[in-house]
XYZ file of C-alpha atoms in Angstrom:
218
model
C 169.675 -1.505 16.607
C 168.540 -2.459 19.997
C 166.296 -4.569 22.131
C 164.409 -4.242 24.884
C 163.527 -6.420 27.589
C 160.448 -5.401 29.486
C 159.244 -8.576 32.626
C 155.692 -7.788 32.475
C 153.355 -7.368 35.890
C 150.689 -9.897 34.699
C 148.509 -8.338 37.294
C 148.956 -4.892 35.648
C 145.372 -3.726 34.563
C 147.244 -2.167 31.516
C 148.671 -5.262 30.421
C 145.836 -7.251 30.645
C 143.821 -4.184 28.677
C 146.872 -4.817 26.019
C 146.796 -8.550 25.701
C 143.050 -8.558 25.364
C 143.426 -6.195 22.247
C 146.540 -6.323 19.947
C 146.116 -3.672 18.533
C 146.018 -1.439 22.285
C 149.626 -3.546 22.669
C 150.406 -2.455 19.607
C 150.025 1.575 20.208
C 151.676 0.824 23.935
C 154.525 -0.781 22.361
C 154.971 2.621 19.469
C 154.955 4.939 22.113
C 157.951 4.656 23.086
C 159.444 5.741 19.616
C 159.048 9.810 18.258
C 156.148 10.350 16.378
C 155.961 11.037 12.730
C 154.350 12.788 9.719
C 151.411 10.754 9.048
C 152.413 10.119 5.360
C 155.217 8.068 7.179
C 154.782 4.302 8.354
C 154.819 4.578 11.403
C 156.193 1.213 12.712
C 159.064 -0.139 9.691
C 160.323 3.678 9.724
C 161.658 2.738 13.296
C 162.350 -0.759 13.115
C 160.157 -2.245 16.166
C 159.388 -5.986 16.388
C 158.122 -7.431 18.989
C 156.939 -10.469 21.155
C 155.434 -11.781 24.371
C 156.791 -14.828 25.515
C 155.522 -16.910 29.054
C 158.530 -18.428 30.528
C 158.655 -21.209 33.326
C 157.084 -20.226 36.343
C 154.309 -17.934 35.169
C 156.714 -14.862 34.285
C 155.474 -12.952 31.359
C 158.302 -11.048 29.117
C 157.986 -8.763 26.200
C 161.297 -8.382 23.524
C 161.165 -5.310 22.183
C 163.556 -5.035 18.341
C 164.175 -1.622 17.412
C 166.452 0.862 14.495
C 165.333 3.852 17.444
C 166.414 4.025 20.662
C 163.194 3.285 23.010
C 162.260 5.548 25.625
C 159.951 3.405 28.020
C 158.902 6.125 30.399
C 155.643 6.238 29.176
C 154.779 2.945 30.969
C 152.279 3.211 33.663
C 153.104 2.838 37.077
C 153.889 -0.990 38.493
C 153.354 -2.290 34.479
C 156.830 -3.888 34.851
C 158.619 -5.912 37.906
C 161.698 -4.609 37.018
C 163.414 -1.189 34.881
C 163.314 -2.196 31.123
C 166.381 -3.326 30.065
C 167.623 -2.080 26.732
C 170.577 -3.066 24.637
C 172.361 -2.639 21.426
C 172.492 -5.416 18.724
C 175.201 -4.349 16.588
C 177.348 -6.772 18.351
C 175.015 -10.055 17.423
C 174.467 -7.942 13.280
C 178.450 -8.596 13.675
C 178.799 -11.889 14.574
C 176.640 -13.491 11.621
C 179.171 -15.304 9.150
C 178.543 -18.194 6.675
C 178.107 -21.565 7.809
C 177.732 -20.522 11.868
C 174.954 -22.248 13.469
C 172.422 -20.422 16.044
C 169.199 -21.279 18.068
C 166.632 -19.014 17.489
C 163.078 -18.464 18.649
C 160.384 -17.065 15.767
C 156.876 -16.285 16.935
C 155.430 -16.210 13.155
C 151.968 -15.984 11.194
C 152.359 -18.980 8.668
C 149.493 -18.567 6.303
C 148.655 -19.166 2.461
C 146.746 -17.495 -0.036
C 143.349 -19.006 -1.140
C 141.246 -17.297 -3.786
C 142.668 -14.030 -2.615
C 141.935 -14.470 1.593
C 145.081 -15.309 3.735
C 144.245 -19.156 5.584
C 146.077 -19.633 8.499
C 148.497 -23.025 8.010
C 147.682 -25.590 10.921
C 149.441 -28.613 10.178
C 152.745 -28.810 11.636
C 154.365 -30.367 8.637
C 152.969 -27.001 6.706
C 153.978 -25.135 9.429
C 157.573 -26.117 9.346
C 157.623 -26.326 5.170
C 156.508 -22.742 5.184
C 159.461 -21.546 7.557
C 161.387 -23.919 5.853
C 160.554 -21.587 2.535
C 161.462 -18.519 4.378
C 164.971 -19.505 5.113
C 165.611 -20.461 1.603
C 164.338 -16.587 0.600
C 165.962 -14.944 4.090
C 169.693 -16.616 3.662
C 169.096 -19.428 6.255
C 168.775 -23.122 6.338
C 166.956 -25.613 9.124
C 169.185 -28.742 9.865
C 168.409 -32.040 9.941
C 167.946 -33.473 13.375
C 168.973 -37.026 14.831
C 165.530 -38.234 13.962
C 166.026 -36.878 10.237
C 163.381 -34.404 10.448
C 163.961 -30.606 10.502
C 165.282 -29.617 13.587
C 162.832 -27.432 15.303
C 159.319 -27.601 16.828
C 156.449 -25.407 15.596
C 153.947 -24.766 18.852
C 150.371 -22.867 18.102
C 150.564 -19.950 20.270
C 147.618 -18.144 21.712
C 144.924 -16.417 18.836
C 145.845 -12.759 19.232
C 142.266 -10.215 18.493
C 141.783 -7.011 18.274
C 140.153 -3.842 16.467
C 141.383 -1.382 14.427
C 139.445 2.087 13.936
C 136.294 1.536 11.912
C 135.184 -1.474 13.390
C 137.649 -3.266 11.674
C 138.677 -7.001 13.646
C 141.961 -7.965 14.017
C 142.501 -12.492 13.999
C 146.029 -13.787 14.509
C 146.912 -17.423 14.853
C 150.538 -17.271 15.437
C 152.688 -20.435 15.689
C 156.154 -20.290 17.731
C 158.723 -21.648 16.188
C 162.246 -22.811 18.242
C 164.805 -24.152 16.810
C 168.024 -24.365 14.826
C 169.262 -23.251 11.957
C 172.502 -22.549 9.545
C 173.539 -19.083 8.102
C 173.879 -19.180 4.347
C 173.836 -15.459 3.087
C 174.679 -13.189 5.900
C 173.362 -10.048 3.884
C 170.102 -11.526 3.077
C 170.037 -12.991 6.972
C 170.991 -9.752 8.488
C 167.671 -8.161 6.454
C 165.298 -10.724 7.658
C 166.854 -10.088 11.656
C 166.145 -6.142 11.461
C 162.890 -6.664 9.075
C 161.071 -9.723 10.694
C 159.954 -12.861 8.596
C 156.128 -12.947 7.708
C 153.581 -11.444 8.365
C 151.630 -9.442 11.249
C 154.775 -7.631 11.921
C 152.613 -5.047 14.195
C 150.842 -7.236 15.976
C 153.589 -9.415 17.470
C 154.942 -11.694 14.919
C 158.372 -11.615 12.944
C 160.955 -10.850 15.630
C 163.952 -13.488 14.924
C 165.652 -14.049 18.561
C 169.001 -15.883 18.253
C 171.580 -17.441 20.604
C 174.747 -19.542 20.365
C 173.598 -22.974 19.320
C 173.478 -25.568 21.897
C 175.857 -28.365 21.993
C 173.246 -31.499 21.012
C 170.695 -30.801 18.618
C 167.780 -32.025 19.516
């Protein structure tokens, strides 16, 4: 596995197309990865997750997960401040063991099913009991913070749009989700990390990003 890091020109008139239309980032973001037969899928068949994050300061970065080794010269000219920066994962798929503790960003798409339509959650205590759900499935527990409440902070993100072919509208409300949490079942953990949790896996959503936990929980 690998991931990229691209540092995004925000004044790039391609990225700006992009983060006015998912789906556009999308097809930027799968073009860096061989095509394939159409009866293939297209995006699980090589792995890629991805998400934007802002960082302090104004400076825009996009993590890129993949199975496929990227090849990123398809970016237009001056679309990144710096070469993108691509490594392998297998060292972090080794490291996961029973009982070890990470911090981990998750930019998600919590949502529930009502008479058949998929309702985006906004409450943060439904926000958090629905991640809170997915660790339980995806071999991962939240811990309990000093204040005795789950430790980590669910923070609405920016409504990503777009449109598919056929007129068809694209609405994401993703929350971002940063955190802690516990390994319980590497196997089960490892298959969420390549796989992403949730939904709107295309469109920016599911990529798990871990590092060493810090020393105070929050």
């Amino acid at each position: 596995m690998f991931l990229t890091k691209l540092t995004i020109n925000p004044q790039s008139p391609d990225f700006r197309r992009d983060a006015s239309d998912v789906h556009d980032m999308h097809r930027t973001v799968m073009a860096a990865y061989p095509e394939l037969p159409p009866t293939t899928v297209y995006r699980s068949t090589h792995g890629v997750l991805w998400r934007v994050d802002e960082l302090p300061g104004g400076q825009i970065v996009q993590y890129v997960q993949s199975q496929t080794a990227p090849d990123w010269s398809h970016l237009p000219e001056r679309s990144l401040l710096r070469p993108a920066e691509v490594r392998p994962l297998q060292p972090l798929l080794e490291s996961i063991r029973p009982g070890r503790k990470l911090t981990f960003r998750l930019m998600a798409n919590p949502t529930r099913c009502v008479q058949r339509k998929r309702i985006p959650l906004r409450q943060p205590t439904e926000q958090v009991e629905w991640l809170v759900g997915k660790g339980e499935r995806h071999g991962f527990v939240v811990p309990v913070s000093r204040q005795g409440t789950p430790d980590v902070v669910a923070t609405p993100a920016a409504r990503l749009v777009g449109k598919k072919r056929q007129a068809r509208h694209i609405t994401i409300d993703p929350v971002r989700y940063d955190g802690h949490l516990v390994v319980t079942d590497p196997e089960a953990f490892t298959a969420a990390l390549v796989n992403g949790i949730g939904r709107a896996k295309a469109y920016g959503c599911g990529l798990l990003s871990l590092a060493p936990a810090r020393s105070i929980s929050a």
